C-alpha angles and dihedrals in degrees: 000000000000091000085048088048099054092041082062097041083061094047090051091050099055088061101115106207093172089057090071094116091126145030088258100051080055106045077047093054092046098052088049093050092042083049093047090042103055086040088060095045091054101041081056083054096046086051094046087059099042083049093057103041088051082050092055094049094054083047092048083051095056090045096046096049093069097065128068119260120258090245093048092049085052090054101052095041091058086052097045088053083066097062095073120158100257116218105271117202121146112191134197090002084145091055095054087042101051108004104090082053093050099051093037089058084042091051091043100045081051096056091056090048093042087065089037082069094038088066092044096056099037081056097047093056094047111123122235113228115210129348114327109235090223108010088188089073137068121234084246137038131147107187094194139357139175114225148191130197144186121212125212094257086053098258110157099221112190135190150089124313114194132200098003096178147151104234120029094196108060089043088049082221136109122211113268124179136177123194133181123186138148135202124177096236094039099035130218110322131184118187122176115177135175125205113190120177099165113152096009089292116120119211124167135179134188137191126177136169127193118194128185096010116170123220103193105156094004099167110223126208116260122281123157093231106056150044119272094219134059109212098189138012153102136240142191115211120200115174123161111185124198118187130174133160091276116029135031124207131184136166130180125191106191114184127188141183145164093036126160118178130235099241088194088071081061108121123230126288151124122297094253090050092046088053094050093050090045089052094042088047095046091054088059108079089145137048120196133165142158122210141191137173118193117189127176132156094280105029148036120201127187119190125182127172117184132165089223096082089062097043096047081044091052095039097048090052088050086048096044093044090055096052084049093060092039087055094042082056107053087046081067113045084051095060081048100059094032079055092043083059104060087027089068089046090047091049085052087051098052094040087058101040089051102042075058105047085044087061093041087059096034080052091056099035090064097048087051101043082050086056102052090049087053089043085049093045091046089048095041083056098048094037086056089044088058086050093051090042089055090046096054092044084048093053090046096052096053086047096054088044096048088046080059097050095054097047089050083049089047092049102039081062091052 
């Protein structure tokens, strides 16, 4: 625009107003100065144009700026595609938790059985020596007896014990007992058994029920995800145990509730990990499972069902569903402030491109608004000398006519 203006600087200058001696010279001035003129008009069009569509870029640069390129959006979401929900499904948490608990009480309830045979059988191979007073009878029978015991765990159990004999079959009953007893820290138990061993033969069978039982305390095994001590709760216990010579049989049916876990048995790991297993145990406010152990000659089965293998599961995808939208998240507010970083540049480069390009076309505007004056100015002059010339040629013209007239008036008198 700079080099157009002063082409046309030159043409305007060229415009000889003082060489105006005839009609040409004018009608020559004029069609320079017409030429210059629209040059000049459409050279300031031209500019105008050129001016709006660079205003728009710098406003497409300030809009554009504020979303993410297209390079970086690949990126992330590449990154993001990573960060897929995995399958979640914990099994047998309740069988690492409690099963250790659960086989240790059977074995040991075994082994008292177990001795409880032993004696049956050492008094049923006793000889008799002589003749027995009243062969029907065994050396030995109470019919019915009214007990009291103390546990290990000093627990007073109370109740009825029938047919404690020496011989079974001679009684034709088997031994048969039913206890109650509480204690604050133990609970309410109830525990009825029967012990036959009639015609060489053992059978047993157990039941025992354990209500309001606090687990205060209550150490857990071992498991990555949760605490290894219980702080509060309460817990029903129900067992029945059948035994015979050959085949063993046990259920257990455990039920908690109200349980809150102590957080300072967590083990040690890292503060993601420790979220995750504060979020898993808070989701567990009951514990129920349902046990049974089946053991014959040939073969040993454990069973254990438990609802704490779905709510961890469930828990854990939650969990991990939440991390993967914080990190998702934080992938994100990264890109944003690296982005921040280069957008405030950016907005420094605008401003100053802009502030410059705004002087470069304040600068031209006002050349070409001085041109035009001058172009005007020029016009306006030669536009009054063709008046001026109209009006001589004018004046000449009446004069002559008017000479004419005199001398057609002179001669008319003549």
């Amino acid at each position: 625009y700079e080099q157009d203006i002063s082409a046309i600087r030159s043409e305007v200058k060229k415009i000889n107003l003082e060489d105006m001696n005839n009609l040409a010279a004018i009608e020559r001035n004029f069609t320079a100065v017409k030429n210059v003129y629209d040059t000049s008009d459409n050279l300031y069009k031209d500019f105008l144009q050129i001016k709006g569509e660079l205003e728009g870029d710098l406003s497409s640069l300030r809009t554009l700026k504020e979303e993410i390129p297209v390079w970086i959006k690949a990126d992330y979401n590449n990154a993001v595609s990573l960060a897929k929900l995995p399958d979640v499904s914990v099994q047998n948490v309740a069988l690492m938790l409690f099963g250790d608990k659960i086989t240790s009480g059977i074995i040991q309830l075994l082994d008292y059985l177990e001795k409880s045979r032993e004696i049956a059988a050492q008094k049923s191979s006793e000889k008799v020596k002589g003749p027995e007073k009243q062969p029907h009878l065994p050396k030995f029978w109470i019919q019915n007896a009214q007990l009291s015991l103390e546990t290990n765990n000093k627990m007073i159990l109370s109740g009825q014990v029938t047919d404690i004999s020496t011989d079974q079959d001679r009684t034709g009953k088997p031994l048969v007992l039913n206890f109650k007893g509480a204690k604050d820290n133990l609970g309410r138990i109830n525990l009825g058994a029967t012990f036959d061993y009639r015609d060489l033969k053992s059978r047993e069978n157990i039941n025992l029920m354990i209500n309001e039982v606090p687990i205060r305390n209550f150490e857990l095994a071992n498991f990555d995800l949760l605490p290894t001590r219980l702080e509060k709760g309460s817990a029903m216990l129900i067992s029945n145990i059948n035994l015979t010579e050959e085949l063993i049989y046990a259920n257990l049916d455990f039920a908690a509730s109200d349980l809150e876990f102590d957080y300072n048995s967590l083990p040690e790991m890292n503060e993601q990990l420790v979220r995750i297993a504060r979020s898993i145990s808070e989701a567990i406010d009951e514990v129920n499972f349902q046990a049974e152990v089946t053991q014959n000659k040939e073969t040993f089965k454990f069973k254990l069902n438990s609802n704490l293998d779905n709510i961890i599961a469930a828990q854990l995808k939650n969990v991990i569903s939440g991390e993967i939208n914080r990190a998702k998240a934080e992938l994100q507010a990264k890109v944003q402030k690296e982005l921040d970083k280069y957008r405030a540049e950016l907005d420094v480069f605008i401003d100053q491109k802009s502030a410059l390009i705004q002087d470069k076309f304040d600068q031209v505007n006002q050349q070409i608004d001085e041109q035009k004056s001058q172009i005007t100015a020029k016009q306006k002059e030669i536009e009054d000398r063709i008046e001026a010339e109209k009006q001589k040629i004018k004046n000449q013209a009446e004069d002559k006519l008017k000479e004419e007239a005199e001398k057609l008036l002179e001669k008319l008198k003549s």
